[in-house]
């Protein structure tokens, strides 16, 4: 399987982030851990029941992060898929919950409901015919029939699509499947996380990373062997220089900045989120990698308390 593995973004207040994604959007908190490179910061993972690749949105909540600014070299929008007939339910839900949203629009023949999270992150729900046949997870906040079915895809705002598009098609298994206005669509599959749209905006201002910005986008590799093969192609055919592999406990990753300026990651599908806690109770306890476990007390003391959050 090819496509998006996860999307990682920057939030402000941790509790507000938890509340929005678990209650308002009804996603499952599948892992509560820390940023392995900055252990005084949480790393929240939201997804479907198991946090399958293609459904995982993750956040670093930095309480005092300055607001980001959208622009060239950034992820412009992150879109989730819902059943086509659920768009009315969601519009109503956004009104009831005071979520800022935009009038419905059509994109590549599908209905798009754009909205923002409390940190100003640009999101959308896309009504996908047939998505009702995919399992929807629910803990009662959002009925299973209307539940989010993972990512529809992301839109990148780039000066030029060519070099990034070449990496998507040559290394990550995408195909160019359409154009609409300034947007080029690349698709890896009909499943969750299968789409990357590139909006070509030559001459726009560059973006600035901050609260509400996407930090990076990770693409799927089945295992270490496939990841290493992708890395070789990036070096040999695209002049990229990916990092050494890093063990993220739930997947193993390499990183590189793609030619358009967006930080890309390749993450393995294995081992997944049930590697250190049972599927039934994912996300309930603070999980730390082995190298941070000796520092648990200090880490717990500096993290903001989120114990009252419903999902915790
Ligand atoms: Zn990542």
PDB file of C-alpha atoms and ligand atoms in Angstrom:
ATOM      1  CA  UNK A   1       0.000   0.000   0.000  1.00  0.00           C
ATOM      2  CA  UNK A   2       1.180   3.500  -0.882  1.00  0.00           C
ATOM      3  CA  UNK A   3       0.056   6.904   0.306  1.00  0.00           C
ATOM      4  CA  UNK A   4       0.214   9.125   3.343  1.00  0.00           C
ATOM      5  CA  UNK A   5       1.240   7.436   6.598  1.00  0.00           C
ATOM      6  CA  UNK A   6       0.660  10.378   8.944  1.00  0.00           C
ATOM      7  CA  UNK A   7       0.553  14.159   9.106  1.00  0.00           C
ATOM      8  CA  UNK A   8       2.182  16.015  12.015  1.00  0.00           C
ATOM      9  CA  UNK A   9       1.196  19.549  12.981  1.00  0.00           C
ATOM     10  CA  UNK A  10       1.879  22.194  15.634  1.00  0.00           C
ATOM     11  CA  UNK A  11      -0.762  23.082  18.204  1.00  0.00           C
ATOM     12  CA  UNK A  12      -0.942  25.524  21.104  1.00  0.00           C
ATOM     13  CA  UNK A  13      -2.726  24.402  24.260  1.00  0.00           C
ATOM     14  CA  UNK A  14      -2.629  20.603  24.742  1.00  0.00           C
ATOM     15  CA  UNK A  15      -6.004  20.171  26.428  1.00  0.00           C
ATOM     16  CA  UNK A  16      -7.802  22.298  23.827  1.00  0.00           C
ATOM     17  CA  UNK A  17      -6.190  20.191  21.085  1.00  0.00           C
ATOM     18  CA  UNK A  18      -7.298  16.940  22.753  1.00  0.00           C
ATOM     19  CA  UNK A  19     -10.796  18.235  23.225  1.00  0.00           C
ATOM     20  CA  UNK A  20     -11.217  19.354  19.614  1.00  0.00           C
ATOM     21  CA  UNK A  21      -9.907  16.214  17.963  1.00  0.00           C
ATOM     22  CA  UNK A  22     -11.473  13.624  20.285  1.00  0.00           C
ATOM     23  CA  UNK A  23     -14.795  15.333  21.040  1.00  0.00           C
ATOM     24  CA  UNK A  24     -15.630  17.670  18.162  1.00  0.00           C
ATOM     25  CA  UNK A  25     -14.110  15.514  15.399  1.00  0.00           C
ATOM     26  CA  UNK A  26     -14.589  12.173  17.190  1.00  0.00           C
ATOM     27  CA  UNK A  27     -11.137  10.772  16.383  1.00  0.00           C
ATOM     28  CA  UNK A  28      -9.528   8.240  18.672  1.00  0.00           C
ATOM     29  CA  UNK A  29      -6.487   9.266  20.700  1.00  0.00           C
ATOM     30  CA  UNK A  30      -4.359   6.234  19.814  1.00  0.00           C
ATOM     31  CA  UNK A  31      -1.133   7.318  21.528  1.00  0.00           C
ATOM     32  CA  UNK A  32      -0.172   9.769  24.213  1.00  0.00           C
ATOM     33  CA  UNK A  33       3.592  10.113  24.256  1.00  0.00           C
ATOM     34  CA  UNK A  34       6.237  12.840  24.060  1.00  0.00           C
ATOM     35  CA  UNK A  35       8.254  14.353  21.240  1.00  0.00           C
ATOM     36  CA  UNK A  36      11.269  11.991  21.331  1.00  0.00           C
ATOM     37  CA  UNK A  37      13.557  14.900  20.314  1.00  0.00           C
ATOM     38  CA  UNK A  38      11.985  17.316  22.851  1.00  0.00           C
ATOM     39  CA  UNK A  39      10.589  15.165  25.714  1.00  0.00           C
ATOM     40  CA  UNK A  40       9.098  18.147  27.593  1.00  0.00           C
ATOM     41  CA  UNK A  41       6.478  18.350  24.824  1.00  0.00           C
ATOM     42  CA  UNK A  42       3.591  15.947  24.299  1.00  0.00           C
ATOM     43  CA  UNK A  43       3.121  14.057  21.065  1.00  0.00           C
ATOM     44  CA  UNK A  44      -0.547  13.181  20.534  1.00  0.00           C
ATOM     45  CA  UNK A  45      -1.589  10.732  17.825  1.00  0.00           C
ATOM     46  CA  UNK A  46      -5.193  10.673  16.612  1.00  0.00           C
ATOM     47  CA  UNK A  47      -6.594   8.145  14.175  1.00  0.00           C
ATOM     48  CA  UNK A  48      -9.089   5.390  13.560  1.00  0.00           C
ATOM     49  CA  UNK A  49      -9.565   2.504  15.999  1.00  0.00           C
ATOM     50  CA  UNK A  50      -6.036   1.147  15.530  1.00  0.00           C
ATOM     51  CA  UNK A  51      -4.327   4.257  14.161  1.00  0.00           C
ATOM     52  CA  UNK A  52      -3.844   2.651  10.766  1.00  0.00           C
ATOM     53  CA  UNK A  53      -1.518   4.351   8.274  1.00  0.00           C
ATOM     54  CA  UNK A  54      -3.521   6.902   6.308  1.00  0.00           C
ATOM     55  CA  UNK A  55      -5.646   7.897   9.312  1.00  0.00           C
ATOM     56  CA  UNK A  56      -3.044   9.353  11.702  1.00  0.00           C
ATOM     57  CA  UNK A  57      -2.906  13.064  12.506  1.00  0.00           C
ATOM     58  CA  UNK A  58      -0.370  13.940  15.191  1.00  0.00           C
ATOM     59  CA  UNK A  59       0.430  17.108  17.138  1.00  0.00           C
ATOM     60  CA  UNK A  60       3.215  18.717  19.078  1.00  0.00           C
ATOM     61  CA  UNK A  61       1.348  21.060  21.452  1.00  0.00           C
ATOM     62  CA  UNK A  62       3.648  24.016  22.209  1.00  0.00           C
ATOM     63  CA  UNK A  63       1.656  26.243  24.563  1.00  0.00           C
ATOM     64  CA  UNK A  64       3.512  29.422  23.615  1.00  0.00           C
ATOM     65  CA  UNK A  65       4.111  28.797  19.918  1.00  0.00           C
ATOM     66  CA  UNK A  66       3.563  31.849  17.724  1.00  0.00           C
ATOM     67  CA  UNK A  67       0.855  31.517  15.094  1.00  0.00           C
ATOM     68  CA  UNK A  68       2.059  30.140  11.777  1.00  0.00           C
ATOM     69  CA  UNK A  69       1.367  31.785   8.446  1.00  0.00           C
ATOM     70  CA  UNK A  70       0.296  29.873   5.354  1.00  0.00           C
ATOM     71  CA  UNK A  71       2.311  30.307   2.187  1.00  0.00           C
ATOM     72  CA  UNK A  72       4.547  28.747  -0.399  1.00  0.00           C
ATOM     73  CA  UNK A  73       6.553  25.726   0.740  1.00  0.00           C
ATOM     74  CA  UNK A  74       3.875  24.603   3.178  1.00  0.00           C
ATOM     75  CA  UNK A  75       0.951  22.262   3.522  1.00  0.00           C
ATOM     76  CA  UNK A  76      -2.034  24.401   2.637  1.00  0.00           C
ATOM     77  CA  UNK A  77      -4.805  22.090   3.826  1.00  0.00           C
ATOM     78  CA  UNK A  78      -5.256  18.669   5.427  1.00  0.00           C
ATOM     79  CA  UNK A  79      -8.471  16.888   4.404  1.00  0.00           C
ATOM     80  CA  UNK A  80     -10.335  13.993   5.996  1.00  0.00           C
ATOM     81  CA  UNK A  81     -12.809  11.698   4.234  1.00  0.00           C
ATOM     82  CA  UNK A  82     -16.359  11.132   5.358  1.00  0.00           C
ATOM     83  CA  UNK A  83     -19.308   9.461   3.625  1.00  0.00           C
ATOM     84  CA  UNK A  84     -20.764  11.796   0.973  1.00  0.00           C
ATOM     85  CA  UNK A  85     -24.143  11.840   2.737  1.00  0.00           C
ATOM     86  CA  UNK A  86     -22.539  12.881   6.065  1.00  0.00           C
ATOM     87  CA  UNK A  87     -21.599  16.421   4.979  1.00  0.00           C
ATOM     88  CA  UNK A  88     -24.974  17.761   6.240  1.00  0.00           C
ATOM     89  CA  UNK A  89     -24.425  16.147   9.637  1.00  0.00           C
ATOM     90  CA  UNK A  90     -20.987  17.745   9.921  1.00  0.00           C
ATOM     91  CA  UNK A  91     -22.145  21.205   8.861  1.00  0.00           C
ATOM     92  CA  UNK A  92     -24.763  21.040  11.594  1.00  0.00           C
ATOM     93  CA  UNK A  93     -22.201  19.792  14.108  1.00  0.00           C
ATOM     94  CA  UNK A  94     -19.825  22.657  13.276  1.00  0.00           C
ATOM     95  CA  UNK A  95     -22.621  25.195  13.838  1.00  0.00           C
ATOM     96  CA  UNK A  96     -23.512  23.615  17.201  1.00  0.00           C
ATOM     97  CA  UNK A  97     -19.865  23.538  18.325  1.00  0.00           C
ATOM     98  CA  UNK A  98     -18.878  26.981  17.075  1.00  0.00           C
ATOM     99  CA  UNK A  99     -16.343  25.634  14.565  1.00  0.00           C
ATOM    100  CA  UNK A 100     -15.297  28.156  11.896  1.00  0.00           C
ATOM    101  CA  UNK A 101     -16.139  26.732   8.464  1.00  0.00           C
ATOM    102  CA  UNK A 102     -16.514  27.890   4.876  1.00  0.00           C
ATOM    103  CA  UNK A 103     -19.326  27.500   2.352  1.00  0.00           C
ATOM    104  CA  UNK A 104     -19.373  24.087   0.615  1.00  0.00           C
ATOM    105  CA  UNK A 105     -17.309  23.880  -2.557  1.00  0.00           C
ATOM    106  CA  UNK A 106     -16.693  21.270  -5.261  1.00  0.00           C
ATOM    107  CA  UNK A 107     -13.197  19.959  -5.911  1.00  0.00           C
ATOM    108  CA  UNK A 108     -12.528  17.263  -8.499  1.00  0.00           C
ATOM    109  CA  UNK A 109     -16.282  16.508  -8.387  1.00  0.00           C
ATOM    110  CA  UNK A 110     -16.380  15.972  -4.616  1.00  0.00           C
ATOM    111  CA  UNK A 111     -18.047  18.120  -1.951  1.00  0.00           C
ATOM    112  CA  UNK A 112     -15.565  19.877   0.338  1.00  0.00           C
ATOM    113  CA  UNK A 113     -16.367  21.439   3.729  1.00  0.00           C
ATOM    114  CA  UNK A 114     -13.342  23.528   4.734  1.00  0.00           C
ATOM    115  CA  UNK A 115     -12.899  24.460   8.398  1.00  0.00           C
ATOM    116  CA  UNK A 116     -10.252  25.410  10.928  1.00  0.00           C
ATOM    117  CA  UNK A 117      -9.243  24.000  14.299  1.00  0.00           C
ATOM    118  CA  UNK A 118      -8.818  26.201  17.411  1.00  0.00           C
ATOM    119  CA  UNK A 119      -5.196  26.970  16.402  1.00  0.00           C
ATOM    120  CA  UNK A 120      -6.231  28.089  12.926  1.00  0.00           C
ATOM    121  CA  UNK A 121      -5.062  24.917  11.178  1.00  0.00           C
ATOM    122  CA  UNK A 122      -6.642  24.607   7.727  1.00  0.00           C
ATOM    123  CA  UNK A 123      -8.690  21.408   7.513  1.00  0.00           C
ATOM    124  CA  UNK A 124     -11.483  20.006   5.342  1.00  0.00           C
ATOM    125  CA  UNK A 125     -13.963  17.181   5.232  1.00  0.00           C
ATOM    126  CA  UNK A 126     -14.465  15.658   1.791  1.00  0.00           C
ATOM    127  CA  UNK A 127     -17.621  13.681   1.040  1.00  0.00           C
ATOM    128  CA  UNK A 128     -16.464  10.456  -0.594  1.00  0.00           C
ATOM    129  CA  UNK A 129     -19.070   8.189  -2.209  1.00  0.00           C
ATOM    130  CA  UNK A 130     -18.625   4.665  -0.844  1.00  0.00           C
ATOM    131  CA  UNK A 131     -16.798   5.744   2.334  1.00  0.00           C
ATOM    132  CA  UNK A 132     -19.872   4.603   4.283  1.00  0.00           C
ATOM    133  CA  UNK A 133     -18.770   1.024   3.526  1.00  0.00           C
ATOM    134  CA  UNK A 134     -15.523   1.514   5.471  1.00  0.00           C
ATOM    135  CA  UNK A 135     -15.584   0.919   9.230  1.00  0.00           C
ATOM    136  CA  UNK A 136     -16.055   4.078  11.278  1.00  0.00           C
ATOM    137  CA  UNK A 137     -14.819   4.209  14.882  1.00  0.00           C
ATOM    138  CA  UNK A 138     -17.037   5.808  17.511  1.00  0.00           C
ATOM    139  CA  UNK A 139     -17.024   6.279  21.259  1.00  0.00           C
ATOM    140  CA  UNK A 140     -20.362   8.043  21.123  1.00  0.00           C
ATOM    141  CA  UNK A 141     -19.230  11.587  20.259  1.00  0.00           C
ATOM    142  CA  UNK A 142     -19.843  11.184  16.520  1.00  0.00           C
ATOM    143  CA  UNK A 143     -22.081   8.293  15.359  1.00  0.00           C
ATOM    144  CA  UNK A 144     -20.084   5.584  13.522  1.00  0.00           C
ATOM    145  CA  UNK A 145     -22.051   6.165  10.301  1.00  0.00           C
ATOM    146  CA  UNK A 146     -20.752   9.763  10.092  1.00  0.00           C
ATOM    147  CA  UNK A 147     -17.272   9.137  11.541  1.00  0.00           C
ATOM    148  CA  UNK A 148     -14.141  10.368   9.800  1.00  0.00           C
ATOM    149  CA  UNK A 149     -12.556   7.568   7.695  1.00  0.00           C
ATOM    150  CA  UNK A 150      -8.967   8.774   7.780  1.00  0.00           C
ATOM    151  CA  UNK A 151      -7.370  11.270   5.441  1.00  0.00           C
ATOM    152  CA  UNK A 152      -8.656  12.190   2.034  1.00  0.00           C
ATOM    153  CA  UNK A 153      -5.306  13.852   1.399  1.00  0.00           C
ATOM    154  CA  UNK A 154      -3.259  17.003   1.710  1.00  0.00           C
ATOM    155  CA  UNK A 155      -2.829  20.079  -0.471  1.00  0.00           C
ATOM    156  CA  UNK A 156       0.679  21.501  -0.779  1.00  0.00           C
ATOM    157  CA  UNK A 157       1.184  25.120  -1.807  1.00  0.00           C
ATOM    158  CA  UNK A 158       4.321  25.180  -3.940  1.00  0.00           C
ATOM    159  CA  UNK A 159       6.075  27.476  -6.336  1.00  0.00           C
ATOM    160  CA  UNK A 160       6.273  24.677  -8.874  1.00  0.00           C
ATOM    161  CA  UNK A 161       4.930  21.117  -8.883  1.00  0.00           C
ATOM    162  CA  UNK A 162       7.376  19.357 -11.201  1.00  0.00           C
ATOM    163  CA  UNK A 163      10.169  18.166  -8.889  1.00  0.00           C
ATOM    164  CA  UNK A 164       7.876  17.297  -5.997  1.00  0.00           C
ATOM    165  CA  UNK A 165       5.500  15.541  -8.379  1.00  0.00           C
ATOM    166  CA  UNK A 166       8.397  13.501  -9.735  1.00  0.00           C
ATOM    167  CA  UNK A 167       9.209  12.245  -6.222  1.00  0.00           C
ATOM    168  CA  UNK A 168       5.555  11.425  -5.521  1.00  0.00           C
ATOM    169  CA  UNK A 169       5.254   9.406  -8.719  1.00  0.00           C
ATOM    170  CA  UNK A 170       8.715   7.850  -8.895  1.00  0.00           C
ATOM    171  CA  UNK A 171       9.316   7.047  -5.212  1.00  0.00           C
ATOM    172  CA  UNK A 172       5.978   7.059  -3.342  1.00  0.00           C
ATOM    173  CA  UNK A 173       3.715   5.255  -5.814  1.00  0.00           C
ATOM    174  CA  UNK A 174       1.456   8.165  -6.803  1.00  0.00           C
ATOM    175  CA  UNK A 175       0.122   8.906 -10.313  1.00  0.00           C
ATOM    176  CA  UNK A 176      -0.965  12.244 -11.715  1.00  0.00           C
ATOM    177  CA  UNK A 177      -4.731  11.801 -12.113  1.00  0.00           C
ATOM    178  CA  UNK A 178      -6.121  15.251 -12.832  1.00  0.00           C
ATOM    179  CA  UNK A 179      -5.817  19.006 -13.023  1.00  0.00           C
ATOM    180  CA  UNK A 180      -8.269  21.666 -11.950  1.00  0.00           C
ATOM    181  CA  UNK A 181      -7.256  25.311 -12.194  1.00  0.00           C
ATOM    182  CA  UNK A 182      -3.837  25.642 -10.540  1.00  0.00           C
ATOM    183  CA  UNK A 183      -4.156  22.315  -8.723  1.00  0.00           C
ATOM    184  CA  UNK A 184      -2.563  19.067  -9.869  1.00  0.00           C
ATOM    185  CA  UNK A 185      -3.867  15.881  -8.264  1.00  0.00           C
ATOM    186  CA  UNK A 186      -1.577  12.944  -7.495  1.00  0.00           C
ATOM    187  CA  UNK A 187      -3.204   9.747  -6.303  1.00  0.00           C
ATOM    188  CA  UNK A 188      -1.715   6.563  -4.841  1.00  0.00           C
ATOM    189  CA  UNK A 189      -4.952   4.689  -4.132  1.00  0.00           C
ATOM    190  CA  UNK A 190      -8.665   5.063  -3.401  1.00  0.00           C
ATOM    191  CA  UNK A 191      -8.007   4.238   0.254  1.00  0.00           C
ATOM    192  CA  UNK A 192      -7.400   6.607   3.164  1.00  0.00           C
ATOM    193  CA  UNK A 193      -4.445   8.936   2.636  1.00  0.00           C
ATOM    194  CA  UNK A 194      -4.265   8.269  -1.089  1.00  0.00           C
ATOM    195  CA  UNK A 195      -4.181  11.857  -2.420  1.00  0.00           C
ATOM    196  CA  UNK A 196      -1.689  14.719  -2.620  1.00  0.00           C
ATOM    197  CA  UNK A 197      -2.832  17.869  -4.424  1.00  0.00           C
ATOM    198  CA  UNK A 198      -0.233  20.438  -5.397  1.00  0.00           C
ATOM    199  CA  UNK A 199      -1.509  23.991  -5.742  1.00  0.00           C
ATOM    200  CA  UNK A 200       0.986  25.849  -7.898  1.00  0.00           C
ATOM    201  CA  UNK A 201       1.280  29.430  -6.685  1.00  0.00           C
ATOM    202  CA  UNK A 202       4.324  30.954  -8.295  1.00  0.00           C
ATOM    203  CA  UNK A 203       5.397  34.168  -6.572  1.00  0.00           C
ATOM    204  CA  UNK A 204       3.211  33.833  -3.433  1.00  0.00           C
ATOM    205  CA  UNK A 205       4.798  34.701  -0.088  1.00  0.00           C
ATOM    206  CA  UNK A 206       6.620  31.892   1.674  1.00  0.00           C
ATOM    207  CA  UNK A 207       4.835  30.453   4.711  1.00  0.00           C
ATOM    208  CA  UNK A 208       6.110  30.533   8.259  1.00  0.00           C
ATOM    209  CA  UNK A 209       5.912  27.514  10.527  1.00  0.00           C
ATOM    210  CA  UNK A 210       4.038  27.950  13.825  1.00  0.00           C
ATOM    211  CA  UNK A 211       0.842  27.118  15.671  1.00  0.00           C
ATOM    212  CA  UNK A 212      -1.686  25.753  13.176  1.00  0.00           C
ATOM    213  CA  UNK A 213       0.991  24.726  10.644  1.00  0.00           C
ATOM    214  CA  UNK A 214       1.729  21.242   9.381  1.00  0.00           C
ATOM    215  CA  UNK A 215       5.255  20.312  10.520  1.00  0.00           C
ATOM    216  CA  UNK A 216       5.748  17.395   8.137  1.00  0.00           C
ATOM    217  CA  UNK A 217       4.032  14.743   6.040  1.00  0.00           C
ATOM    218  CA  UNK A 218       4.985  11.084   6.264  1.00  0.00           C
ATOM    219  CA  UNK A 219       4.569   8.604   3.426  1.00  0.00           C
ATOM    220  CA  UNK A 220       4.168   4.854   3.779  1.00  0.00           C
ATOM    221  CA  UNK A 221       6.795   2.168   3.382  1.00  0.00           C
ATOM    222  CA  UNK A 222       5.785  -1.416   4.169  1.00  0.00           C
ATOM    223  CA  UNK A 223       8.989  -2.169   6.090  1.00  0.00           C
ATOM    224  CA  UNK A 224      12.692  -1.306   6.461  1.00  0.00           C
ATOM    225  CA  UNK A 225      13.608  -2.906   3.141  1.00  0.00           C
ATOM    226  CA  UNK A 226      11.117  -0.827   1.169  1.00  0.00           C
ATOM    227  CA  UNK A 227      12.133   2.311   3.090  1.00  0.00           C
ATOM    228  CA  UNK A 228      15.809   1.758   2.275  1.00  0.00           C
ATOM    229  CA  UNK A 229      14.941   1.244  -1.381  1.00  0.00           C
ATOM    230  CA  UNK A 230      13.008   4.534  -1.424  1.00  0.00           C
ATOM    231  CA  UNK A 231      15.986   6.279   0.210  1.00  0.00           C
ATOM    232  CA  UNK A 232      18.321   4.919  -2.488  1.00  0.00           C
ATOM    233  CA  UNK A 233      16.023   6.224  -5.239  1.00  0.00           C
ATOM    234  CA  UNK A 234      15.831   9.653  -3.587  1.00  0.00           C
ATOM    235  CA  UNK A 235      19.607   9.928  -3.516  1.00  0.00           C
ATOM    236  CA  UNK A 236      20.267   8.393  -6.928  1.00  0.00           C
ATOM    237  CA  UNK A 237      17.480   9.917  -9.022  1.00  0.00           C
ATOM    238  CA  UNK A 238      16.363  13.040  -7.173  1.00  0.00           C
ATOM    239  CA  UNK A 239      19.461  14.467  -5.492  1.00  0.00           C
ATOM    240  CA  UNK A 240      17.860  14.263  -2.040  1.00  0.00           C
ATOM    241  CA  UNK A 241      19.744  13.453   1.157  1.00  0.00           C
ATOM    242  CA  UNK A 242      17.475  11.668   3.625  1.00  0.00           C
ATOM    243  CA  UNK A 243      18.522  11.324   7.289  1.00  0.00           C
ATOM    244  CA  UNK A 244      19.592   8.129   8.970  1.00  0.00           C
ATOM    245  CA  UNK A 245      16.705   5.957  10.129  1.00  0.00           C
ATOM    246  CA  UNK A 246      15.170   6.982  13.480  1.00  0.00           C
ATOM    247  CA  UNK A 247      13.197   4.564  15.644  1.00  0.00           C
ATOM    248  CA  UNK A 248       9.877   6.213  16.536  1.00  0.00           C
ATOM    249  CA  UNK A 249       8.666   3.125  18.467  1.00  0.00           C
ATOM    250  CA  UNK A 250       5.461   2.786  16.392  1.00  0.00           C
ATOM    251  CA  UNK A 251       7.244   3.098  13.035  1.00  0.00           C
ATOM    252  CA  UNK A 252      10.784   3.711  11.782  1.00  0.00           C
ATOM    253  CA  UNK A 253      11.489   6.876   9.836  1.00  0.00           C
ATOM    254  CA  UNK A 254      13.783   8.841   7.591  1.00  0.00           C
ATOM    255  CA  UNK A 255      13.330  12.530   6.732  1.00  0.00           C
ATOM    256  CA  UNK A 256      14.199  14.914   3.923  1.00  0.00           C
ATOM    257  CA  UNK A 257      13.101  18.365   2.752  1.00  0.00           C
ATOM    258  CA  UNK A 258      11.485  17.982  -0.654  1.00  0.00           C
ATOM    259  CA  UNK A 259      12.391  20.449  -3.442  1.00  0.00           C
ATOM    260  CA  UNK A 260       9.296  22.600  -2.803  1.00  0.00           C
ATOM    261  CA  UNK A 261      10.299  23.181   0.833  1.00  0.00           C
ATOM    262  CA  UNK A 262       7.966  20.806   2.719  1.00  0.00           C
ATOM    263  CA  UNK A 263       9.518  18.396   5.232  1.00  0.00           C
ATOM    264  CA  UNK A 264       8.763  14.829   4.099  1.00  0.00           C
ATOM    265  CA  UNK A 265       9.192  11.640   6.121  1.00  0.00           C
ATOM    266  CA  UNK A 266       9.028   8.004   5.124  1.00  0.00           C
ATOM    267  CA  UNK A 267       7.542   5.832   7.889  1.00  0.00           C
ATOM    268  CA  UNK A 268       7.176   2.066   8.030  1.00  0.00           C
ATOM    269  CA  UNK A 269       3.717   0.507   8.450  1.00  0.00           C
ATOM    270  CA  UNK A 270       5.233  -1.693  11.168  1.00  0.00           C
ATOM    271  CA  UNK A 271       5.074  -2.222  14.108  1.00  0.00           C
ATOM    272  CA  UNK A 272       2.064   0.053  14.798  1.00  0.00           C
ATOM    273  CA  UNK A 273       0.478   1.459  17.959  1.00  0.00           C
ATOM    274  CA  UNK A 274      -0.394  -1.793  19.739  1.00  0.00           C
ATOM    275  CA  UNK A 275       3.325  -2.494  20.259  1.00  0.00           C
ATOM    276  CA  UNK A 276       3.348  -1.081  23.823  1.00  0.00           C
ATOM    277  CA  UNK A 277      -0.293  -1.158  24.998  1.00  0.00           C
ATOM    278  CA  UNK A 278      -3.413  -3.186  24.141  1.00  0.00           C
ATOM    279  CA  UNK A 279      -5.640  -2.074  21.240  1.00  0.00           C
ATOM    280  CA  UNK A 280      -8.592  -1.717  23.619  1.00  0.00           C
ATOM    281  CA  UNK A 281      -6.862   0.882  25.799  1.00  0.00           C
ATOM    282  CA  UNK A 282      -4.733   2.784  23.259  1.00  0.00           C
ATOM    283  CA  UNK A 283      -3.979   6.362  24.268  1.00  0.00           C
ATOM    284  CA  UNK A 284      -5.005   6.124  27.908  1.00  0.00           C
ATOM    285  CA  UNK A 285      -1.569   6.191  29.529  1.00  0.00           C
ATOM    286  CA  UNK A 286       1.536   8.252  28.869  1.00  0.00           C
ATOM    287  CA  UNK A 287       3.863   5.946  26.924  1.00  0.00           C
ATOM    288  CA  UNK A 288       7.601   6.596  26.743  1.00  0.00           C
ATOM    289  CA  UNK A 289      10.290   4.952  24.652  1.00  0.00           C
ATOM    290  CA  UNK A 290      12.761   2.814  26.624  1.00  0.00           C
ATOM    291  CA  UNK A 291      15.492   5.480  26.523  1.00  0.00           C
ATOM    292  CA  UNK A 292      13.214   8.031  28.240  1.00  0.00           C
ATOM    293  CA  UNK A 293      11.590   5.670  30.779  1.00  0.00           C
ATOM    294  CA  UNK A 294      14.307   6.377  33.421  1.00  0.00           C
ATOM    295  CA  UNK A 295      13.257  10.074  33.250  1.00  0.00           C
ATOM    296  CA  UNK A 296       9.499   9.469  33.545  1.00  0.00           C
ATOM    297  CA  UNK A 297       9.050  11.423  36.796  1.00  0.00           C
ATOM    298  CA  UNK A 298      10.821  14.563  35.511  1.00  0.00           C
ATOM    299  CA  UNK A 299       8.960  14.358  32.208  1.00  0.00           C
ATOM    300  CA  UNK A 300       5.563  13.974  33.892  1.00  0.00           C
ATOM    301  CA  UNK A 301       6.369  16.979  36.070  1.00  0.00           C
ATOM    302  CA  UNK A 302       6.975  19.340  33.136  1.00  0.00           C
ATOM    303  CA  UNK A 303       4.112  18.169  30.885  1.00  0.00           C
ATOM    304  CA  UNK A 304       0.849  20.093  31.218  1.00  0.00           C
ATOM    305  CA  UNK A 305      -1.840  18.089  33.055  1.00  0.00           C
ATOM    306  CA  UNK A 306      -4.389  16.650  30.629  1.00  0.00           C
ATOM    307  CA  UNK A 307      -5.684  13.921  32.927  1.00  0.00           C
ATOM    308  CA  UNK A 308      -9.168  15.418  32.965  1.00  0.00           C
ATOM    309  CA  UNK A 309      -9.493  15.076  29.204  1.00  0.00           C
ATOM    310  CA  UNK A 310     -12.180  12.594  28.347  1.00  0.00           C
ATOM    311  CA  UNK A 311      -9.823  10.579  26.162  1.00  0.00           C
ATOM    312  CA  UNK A 312      -7.141  10.336  28.825  1.00  0.00           C
TER     313      UNK A 312
HETATM  314 ZN1  LIG B   1       6.314  12.057  11.593  1.00  0.00          ZN
END
